[in-house]
CSV table of C-alpha atoms and ligand atoms in Angstrom, one decimal:
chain,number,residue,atom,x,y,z
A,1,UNK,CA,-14.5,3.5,-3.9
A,2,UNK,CA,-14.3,0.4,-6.3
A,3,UNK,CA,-11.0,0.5,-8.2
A,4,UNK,CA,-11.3,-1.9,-11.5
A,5,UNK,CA,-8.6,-2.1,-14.3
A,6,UNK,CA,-9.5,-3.8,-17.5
A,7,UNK,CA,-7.0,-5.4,-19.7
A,8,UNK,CA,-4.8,-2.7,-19.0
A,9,UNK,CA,-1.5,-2.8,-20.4
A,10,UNK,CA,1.2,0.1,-20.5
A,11,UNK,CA,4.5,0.0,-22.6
A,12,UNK,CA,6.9,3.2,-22.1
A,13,UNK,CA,8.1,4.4,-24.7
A,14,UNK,CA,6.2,2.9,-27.8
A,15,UNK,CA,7.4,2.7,-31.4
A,16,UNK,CA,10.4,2.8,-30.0
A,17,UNK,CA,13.8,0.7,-30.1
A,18,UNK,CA,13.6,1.0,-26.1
A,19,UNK,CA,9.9,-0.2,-26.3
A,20,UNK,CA,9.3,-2.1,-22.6
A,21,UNK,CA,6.0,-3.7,-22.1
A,22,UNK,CA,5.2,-3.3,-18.4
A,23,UNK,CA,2.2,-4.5,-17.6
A,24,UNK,CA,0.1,-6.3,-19.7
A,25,UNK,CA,-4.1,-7.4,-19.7
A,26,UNK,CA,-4.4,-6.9,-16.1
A,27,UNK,CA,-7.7,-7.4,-14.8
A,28,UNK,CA,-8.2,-6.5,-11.5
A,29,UNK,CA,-11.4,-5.5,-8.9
A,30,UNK,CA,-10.7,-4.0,-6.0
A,31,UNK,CA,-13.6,-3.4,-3.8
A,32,UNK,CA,-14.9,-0.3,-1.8
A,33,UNK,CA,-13.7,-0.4,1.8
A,34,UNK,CA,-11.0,-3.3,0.9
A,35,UNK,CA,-6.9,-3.7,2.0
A,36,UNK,CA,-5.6,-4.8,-1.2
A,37,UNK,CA,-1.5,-5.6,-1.0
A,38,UNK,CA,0.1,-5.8,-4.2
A,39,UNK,CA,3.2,-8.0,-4.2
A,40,UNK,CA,5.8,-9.3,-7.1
A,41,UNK,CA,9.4,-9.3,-7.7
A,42,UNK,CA,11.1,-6.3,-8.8
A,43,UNK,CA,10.6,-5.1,-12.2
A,44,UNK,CA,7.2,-7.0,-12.4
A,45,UNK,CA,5.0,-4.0,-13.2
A,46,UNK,CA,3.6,-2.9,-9.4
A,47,UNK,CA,5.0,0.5,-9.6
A,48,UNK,CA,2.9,0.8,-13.1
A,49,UNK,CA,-0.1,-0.8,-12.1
A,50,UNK,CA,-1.0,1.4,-9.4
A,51,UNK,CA,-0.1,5.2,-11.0
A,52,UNK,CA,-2.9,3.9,-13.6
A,53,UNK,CA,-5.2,4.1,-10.4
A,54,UNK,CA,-5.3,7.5,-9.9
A,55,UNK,CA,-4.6,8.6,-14.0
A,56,UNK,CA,-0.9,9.4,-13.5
A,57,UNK,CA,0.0,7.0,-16.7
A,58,UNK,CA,-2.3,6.4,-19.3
A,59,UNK,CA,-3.0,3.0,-20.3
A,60,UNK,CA,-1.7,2.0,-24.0
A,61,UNK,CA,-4.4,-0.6,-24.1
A,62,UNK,CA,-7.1,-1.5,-21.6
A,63,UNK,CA,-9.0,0.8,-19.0
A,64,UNK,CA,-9.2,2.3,-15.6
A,65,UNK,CA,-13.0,2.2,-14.4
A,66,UNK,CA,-13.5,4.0,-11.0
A,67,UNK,CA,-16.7,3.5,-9.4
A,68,UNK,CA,-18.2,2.8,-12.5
A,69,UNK,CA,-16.6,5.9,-14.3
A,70,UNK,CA,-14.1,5.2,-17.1
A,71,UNK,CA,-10.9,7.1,-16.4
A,72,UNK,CA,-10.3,9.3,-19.3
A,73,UNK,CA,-8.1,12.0,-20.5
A,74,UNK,CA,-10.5,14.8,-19.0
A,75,UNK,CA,-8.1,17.3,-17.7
A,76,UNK,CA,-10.4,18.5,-15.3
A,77,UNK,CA,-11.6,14.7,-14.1
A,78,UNK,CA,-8.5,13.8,-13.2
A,79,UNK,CA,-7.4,16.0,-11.1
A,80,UNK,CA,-10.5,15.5,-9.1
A,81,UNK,CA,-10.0,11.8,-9.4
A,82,UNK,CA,-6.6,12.5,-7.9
A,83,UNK,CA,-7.5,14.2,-5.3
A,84,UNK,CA,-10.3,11.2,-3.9
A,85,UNK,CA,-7.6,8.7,-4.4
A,86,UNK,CA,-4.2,9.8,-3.1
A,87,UNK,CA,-1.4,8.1,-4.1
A,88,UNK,CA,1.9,8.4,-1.5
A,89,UNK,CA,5.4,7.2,-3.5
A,90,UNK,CA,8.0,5.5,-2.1
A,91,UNK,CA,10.4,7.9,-0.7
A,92,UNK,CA,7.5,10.8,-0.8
A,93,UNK,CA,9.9,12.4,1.6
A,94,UNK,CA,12.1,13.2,-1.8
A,95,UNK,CA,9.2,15.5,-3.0
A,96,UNK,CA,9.1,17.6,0.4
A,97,UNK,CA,9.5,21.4,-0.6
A,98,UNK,CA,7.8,23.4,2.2
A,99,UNK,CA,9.7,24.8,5.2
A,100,UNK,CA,7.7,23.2,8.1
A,101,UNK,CA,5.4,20.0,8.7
A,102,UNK,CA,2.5,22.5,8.8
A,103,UNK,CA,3.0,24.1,5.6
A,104,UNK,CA,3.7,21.1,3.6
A,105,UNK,CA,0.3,19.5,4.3
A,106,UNK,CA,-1.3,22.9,4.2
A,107,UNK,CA,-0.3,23.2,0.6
A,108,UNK,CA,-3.1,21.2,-1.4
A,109,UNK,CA,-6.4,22.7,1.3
A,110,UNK,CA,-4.3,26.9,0.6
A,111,UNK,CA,-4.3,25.5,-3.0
A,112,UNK,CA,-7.9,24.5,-2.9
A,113,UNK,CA,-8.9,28.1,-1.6
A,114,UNK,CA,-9.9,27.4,1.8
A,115,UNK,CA,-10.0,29.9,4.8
A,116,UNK,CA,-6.5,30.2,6.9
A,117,UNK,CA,-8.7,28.7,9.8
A,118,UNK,CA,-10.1,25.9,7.8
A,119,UNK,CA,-6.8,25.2,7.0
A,120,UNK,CA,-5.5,25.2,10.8
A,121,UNK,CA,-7.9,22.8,11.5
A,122,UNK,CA,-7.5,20.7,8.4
A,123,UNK,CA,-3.8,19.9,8.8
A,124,UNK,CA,-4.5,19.6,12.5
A,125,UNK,CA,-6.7,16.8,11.6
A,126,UNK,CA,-4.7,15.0,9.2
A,127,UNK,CA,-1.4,15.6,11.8
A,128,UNK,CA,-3.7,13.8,14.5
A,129,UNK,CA,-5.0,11.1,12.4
A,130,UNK,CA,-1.2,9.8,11.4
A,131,UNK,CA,-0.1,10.3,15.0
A,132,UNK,CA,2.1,13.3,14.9
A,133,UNK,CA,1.5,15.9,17.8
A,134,UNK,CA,1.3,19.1,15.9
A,135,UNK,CA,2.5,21.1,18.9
A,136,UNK,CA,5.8,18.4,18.4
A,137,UNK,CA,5.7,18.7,14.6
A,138,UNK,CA,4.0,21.7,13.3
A,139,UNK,CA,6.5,23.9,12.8
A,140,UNK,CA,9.7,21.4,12.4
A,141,UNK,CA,11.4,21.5,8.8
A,142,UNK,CA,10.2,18.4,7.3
A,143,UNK,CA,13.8,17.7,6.1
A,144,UNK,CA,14.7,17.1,9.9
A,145,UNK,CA,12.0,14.4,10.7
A,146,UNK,CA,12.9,10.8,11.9
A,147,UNK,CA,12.4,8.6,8.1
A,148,UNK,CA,9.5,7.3,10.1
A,149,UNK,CA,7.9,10.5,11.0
A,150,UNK,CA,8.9,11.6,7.5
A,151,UNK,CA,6.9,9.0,6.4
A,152,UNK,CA,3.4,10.0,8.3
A,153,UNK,CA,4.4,13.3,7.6
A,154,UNK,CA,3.6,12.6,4.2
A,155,UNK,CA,1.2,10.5,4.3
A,156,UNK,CA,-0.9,13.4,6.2
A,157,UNK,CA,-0.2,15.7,3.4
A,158,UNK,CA,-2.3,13.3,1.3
A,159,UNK,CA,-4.7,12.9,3.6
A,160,UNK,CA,-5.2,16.8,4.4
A,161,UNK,CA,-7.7,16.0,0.9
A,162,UNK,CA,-9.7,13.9,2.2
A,163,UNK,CA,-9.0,11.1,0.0
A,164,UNK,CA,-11.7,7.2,-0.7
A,165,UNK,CA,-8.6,5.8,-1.7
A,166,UNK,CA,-5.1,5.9,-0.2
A,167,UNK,CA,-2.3,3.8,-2.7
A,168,UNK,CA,0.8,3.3,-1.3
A,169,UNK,CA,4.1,2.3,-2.7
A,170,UNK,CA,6.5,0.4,-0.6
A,171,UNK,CA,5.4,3.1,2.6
A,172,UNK,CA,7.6,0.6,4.6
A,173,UNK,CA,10.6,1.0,2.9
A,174,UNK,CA,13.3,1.7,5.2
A,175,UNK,CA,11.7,2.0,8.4
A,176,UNK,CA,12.7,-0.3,11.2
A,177,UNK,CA,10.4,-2.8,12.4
A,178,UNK,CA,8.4,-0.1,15.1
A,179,UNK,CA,8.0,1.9,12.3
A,180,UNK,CA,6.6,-0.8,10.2
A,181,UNK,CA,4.6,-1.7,13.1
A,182,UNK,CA,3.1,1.7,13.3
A,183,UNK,CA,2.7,2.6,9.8
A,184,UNK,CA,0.7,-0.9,9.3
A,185,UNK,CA,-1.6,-0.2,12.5
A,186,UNK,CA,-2.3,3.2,10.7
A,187,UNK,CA,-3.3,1.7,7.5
A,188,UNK,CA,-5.5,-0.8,9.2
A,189,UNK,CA,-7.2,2.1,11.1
A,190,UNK,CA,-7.9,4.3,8.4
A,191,UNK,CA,-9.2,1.6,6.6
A,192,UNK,CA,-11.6,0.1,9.4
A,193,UNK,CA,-12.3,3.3,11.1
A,194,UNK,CA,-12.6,5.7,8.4
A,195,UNK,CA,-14.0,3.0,5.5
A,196,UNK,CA,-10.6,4.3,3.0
A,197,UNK,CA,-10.3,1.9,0.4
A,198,UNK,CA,-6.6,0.9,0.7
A,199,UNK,CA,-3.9,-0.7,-1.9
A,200,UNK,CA,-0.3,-1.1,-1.0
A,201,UNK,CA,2.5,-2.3,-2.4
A,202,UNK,CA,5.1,-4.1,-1.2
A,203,UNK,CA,8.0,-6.9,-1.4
A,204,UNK,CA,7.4,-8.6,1.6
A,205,UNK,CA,4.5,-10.7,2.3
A,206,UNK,CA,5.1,-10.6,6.2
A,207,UNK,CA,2.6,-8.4,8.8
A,208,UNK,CA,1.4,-6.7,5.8
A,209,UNK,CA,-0.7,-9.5,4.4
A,210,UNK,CA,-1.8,-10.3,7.8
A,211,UNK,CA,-3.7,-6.5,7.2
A,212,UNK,CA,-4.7,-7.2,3.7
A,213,UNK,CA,-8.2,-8.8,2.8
A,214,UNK,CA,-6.6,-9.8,-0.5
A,215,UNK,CA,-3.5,-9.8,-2.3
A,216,UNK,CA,-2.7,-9.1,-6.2
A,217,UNK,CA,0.8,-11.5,-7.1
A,218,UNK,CA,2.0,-9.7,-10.1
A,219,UNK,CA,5.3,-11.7,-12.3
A,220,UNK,CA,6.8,-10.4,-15.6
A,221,UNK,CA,4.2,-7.3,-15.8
A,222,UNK,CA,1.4,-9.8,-15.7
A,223,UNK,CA,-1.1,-10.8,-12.6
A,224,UNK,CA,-0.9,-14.6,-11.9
A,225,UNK,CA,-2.5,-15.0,-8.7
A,226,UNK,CA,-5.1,-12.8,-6.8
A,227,UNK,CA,-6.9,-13.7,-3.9
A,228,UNK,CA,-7.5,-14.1,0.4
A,229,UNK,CA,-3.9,-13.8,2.0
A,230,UNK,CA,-4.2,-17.2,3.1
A,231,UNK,CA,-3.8,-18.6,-0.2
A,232,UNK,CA,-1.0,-17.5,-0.9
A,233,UNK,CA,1.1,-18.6,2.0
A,234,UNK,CA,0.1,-22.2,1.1
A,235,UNK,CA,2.2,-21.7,-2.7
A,236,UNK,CA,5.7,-22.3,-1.0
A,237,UNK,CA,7.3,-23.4,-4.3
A,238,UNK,CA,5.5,-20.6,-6.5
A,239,UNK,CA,6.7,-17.8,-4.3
A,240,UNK,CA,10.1,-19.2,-4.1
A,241,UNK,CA,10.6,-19.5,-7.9
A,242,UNK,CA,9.1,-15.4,-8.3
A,243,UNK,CA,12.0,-14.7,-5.7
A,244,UNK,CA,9.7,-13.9,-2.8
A,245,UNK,CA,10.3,-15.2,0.8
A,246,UNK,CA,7.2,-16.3,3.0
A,247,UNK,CA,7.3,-14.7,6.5
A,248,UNK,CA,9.8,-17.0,8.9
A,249,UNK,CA,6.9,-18.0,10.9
A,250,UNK,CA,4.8,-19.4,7.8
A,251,UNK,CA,8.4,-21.3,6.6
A,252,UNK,CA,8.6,-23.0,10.1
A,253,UNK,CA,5.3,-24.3,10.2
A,254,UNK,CA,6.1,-25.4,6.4
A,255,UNK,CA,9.0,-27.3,7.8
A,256,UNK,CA,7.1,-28.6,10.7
A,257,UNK,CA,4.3,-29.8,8.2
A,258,UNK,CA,6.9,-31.4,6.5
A,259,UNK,CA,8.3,-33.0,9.1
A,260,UNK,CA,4.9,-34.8,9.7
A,261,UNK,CA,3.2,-32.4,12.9
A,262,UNK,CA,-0.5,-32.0,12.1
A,263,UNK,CA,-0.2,-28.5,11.6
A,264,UNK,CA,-1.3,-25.9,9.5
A,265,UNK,CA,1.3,-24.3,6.6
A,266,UNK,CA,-0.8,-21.0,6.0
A,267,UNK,CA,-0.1,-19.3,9.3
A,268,UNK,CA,1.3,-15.9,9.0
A,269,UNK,CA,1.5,-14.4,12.4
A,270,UNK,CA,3.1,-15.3,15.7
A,271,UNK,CA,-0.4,-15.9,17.2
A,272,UNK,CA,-1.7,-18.2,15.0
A,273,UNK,CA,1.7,-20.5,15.4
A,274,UNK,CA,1.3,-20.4,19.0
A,275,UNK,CA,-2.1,-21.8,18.3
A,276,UNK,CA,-1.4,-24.0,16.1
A,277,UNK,CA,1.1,-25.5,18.2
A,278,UNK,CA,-0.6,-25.7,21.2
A,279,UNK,CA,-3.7,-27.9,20.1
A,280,UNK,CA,-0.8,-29.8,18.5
A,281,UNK,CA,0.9,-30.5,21.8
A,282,UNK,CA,-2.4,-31.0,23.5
A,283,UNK,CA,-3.4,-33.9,21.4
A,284,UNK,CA,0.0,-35.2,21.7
A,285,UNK,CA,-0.2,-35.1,25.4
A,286,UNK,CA,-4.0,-36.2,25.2
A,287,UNK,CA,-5.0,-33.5,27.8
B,1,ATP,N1,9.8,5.4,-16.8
B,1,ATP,C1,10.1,4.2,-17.3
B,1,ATP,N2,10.6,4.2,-18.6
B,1,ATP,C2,10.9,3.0,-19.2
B,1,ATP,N3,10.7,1.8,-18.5
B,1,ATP,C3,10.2,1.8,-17.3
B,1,ATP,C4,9.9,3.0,-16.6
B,1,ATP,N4,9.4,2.7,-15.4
B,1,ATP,C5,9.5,1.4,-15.3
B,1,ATP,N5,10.0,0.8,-16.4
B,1,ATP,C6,10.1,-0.6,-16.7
B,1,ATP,O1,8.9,-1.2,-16.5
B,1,ATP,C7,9.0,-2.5,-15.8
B,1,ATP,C8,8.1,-2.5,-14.6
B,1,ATP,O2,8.6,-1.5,-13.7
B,1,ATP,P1,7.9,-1.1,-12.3
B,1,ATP,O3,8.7,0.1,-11.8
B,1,ATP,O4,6.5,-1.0,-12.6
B,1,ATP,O5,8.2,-2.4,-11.5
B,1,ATP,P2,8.1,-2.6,-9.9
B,1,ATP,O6,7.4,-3.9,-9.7
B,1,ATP,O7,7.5,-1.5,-9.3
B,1,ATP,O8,9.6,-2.8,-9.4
B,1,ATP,P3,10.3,-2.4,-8.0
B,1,ATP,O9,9.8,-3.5,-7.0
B,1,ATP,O10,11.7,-2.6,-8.3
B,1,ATP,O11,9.8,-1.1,-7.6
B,1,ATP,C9,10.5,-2.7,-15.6
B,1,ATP,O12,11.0,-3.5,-16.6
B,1,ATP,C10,11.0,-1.3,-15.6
B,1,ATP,O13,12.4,-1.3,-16.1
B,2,MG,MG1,8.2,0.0,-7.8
């Protein structure tokens, strides 16, 4: 699914004294079957941006074109187009209702009419797909999940429809680093195995952007940088001034750039440092 906006700009609460211009003349293209990671500093419009994807706000100015398809005020359309591109909040866990796993995820395919068997084997698939053994998880209250699990949990209710698209707002927040690690390996599957187009946003620019094939820097409701994750671990200064932290391993190899070692400054991962530093010391020792 190709996600474009056009010039898209949103101000809550127009003609008003508490008029706030969001975003403004974003222009973005995000490609079928791409990892897109939105990043900025708080305040700077990401929230915004991305319940335009899936026709939750409507733009004040501008457009949302989905595969081609302007995104308009068509009651019907959009609640189609919300159902191919599923959007998960930050803290979905808030908007749980249902008294067990199995009937919260149930709740859009019994919505949609289908058969209780379809159904069984629906929420079955979307339970196995983020990793939660439904014999486990079925019939637990939602409420008493792990955040982690609460997490998939939700994300599974999304994905019970099937979705092109998955958006996701900060799905990391709060989970410790295992259940970063998982959620992230998730995302990459469904988007290499299964071909989901995938944005996500996010404060930190660490393991994530390691996933993502391209990154949208939004500042002050406005898009100032866009492109391959690499890029952006080489602006240093530029991040710093938004208020965003590279990853400790890209800052060390900044330092160690610095400091004169012939090494790369847009490493992001462990790996790559290690490699990095290795051909280093090998052409320091000459073997
Ligand atoms: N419902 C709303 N009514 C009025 N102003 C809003 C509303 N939601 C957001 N804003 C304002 O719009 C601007 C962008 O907010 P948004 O939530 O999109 O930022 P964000 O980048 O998602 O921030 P964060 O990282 O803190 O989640 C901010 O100035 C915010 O105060
Ligand atoms: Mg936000």
């Amino acid at each position: 699914m190709r996600i474009c906006t056009e010039d898209l700009t949103h101000i809550y609460m127009p003609d008003s004294p508490f008029a706030v211009s969001a975003i403004e003349g974003i222009t973005v293209n995000i490609e079928a079957g791409s990892f897109a990671a939105v990043i900025g500093p708080s305040g700077s419009g990401k929230s915004t941006l991305i319940q335009h994807l899936n026709g939750l706000l409507k733009p004040t100015a501008g457009r949302v074109v989905i595969d081609g398809q302007v995104v308009g005020e068509n009651k019907v359309e959009l609640i189609a187009l919300r159902r191919r591109i599923g959007l998960v909040f930050q803290m979905p866990e808030q908007q749980f209702f249902a008294e067990s796993v199995f009937d919260e995820v149930a709740f859009a395919p019994r919505n949609l009419g289908f058969k209780p068997k379809q159904v069984d084997e629906l929420v079955y698939q979307a339970l196995d797909l983020v990793s939660l053994d439904w014999k486990t998880f079925a019939r637990r209250s939602p409420f008493q999940l792990s955040s982690g699990q609460k997490r998939l949990a939700a994300i599974a209710a999304i994905l019970v429809q099937q979705p092109e698209a998955l958006i996701l707002d900060e799905p990391a927040a709060g989970l410790d680093p295992e259940g970063r690690r998982n959620l992230y390996l998730l995302l990459s599957r469904l988007n290499q195995e299964k071909g989901l187009t995938i944005v996500v946003v996010t404060h930190r620019l660490d393991d994530l952007c390691a996933l993502a094939d391209h990154y949208l820097l939004l500042s002050g409701g406005r898009l100032v940088m866009h492109g391959p994750p690499e890029e952006l671990f080489s602006q240093d200064q530029k991040l710093r001034r938004l208020g965003l932290d590279l990853p400790p391993v890209t800052r060390f190899m900044h330092l160690l750039a610095e400091k004169g070692a012939p090494v790369k400054r847009t490493v992001y991962t462990m790996e790559q440092a290690c490699r990095e530093i290795n051909c280093w010391l090998k052409k320091e020792t000459g073997s």
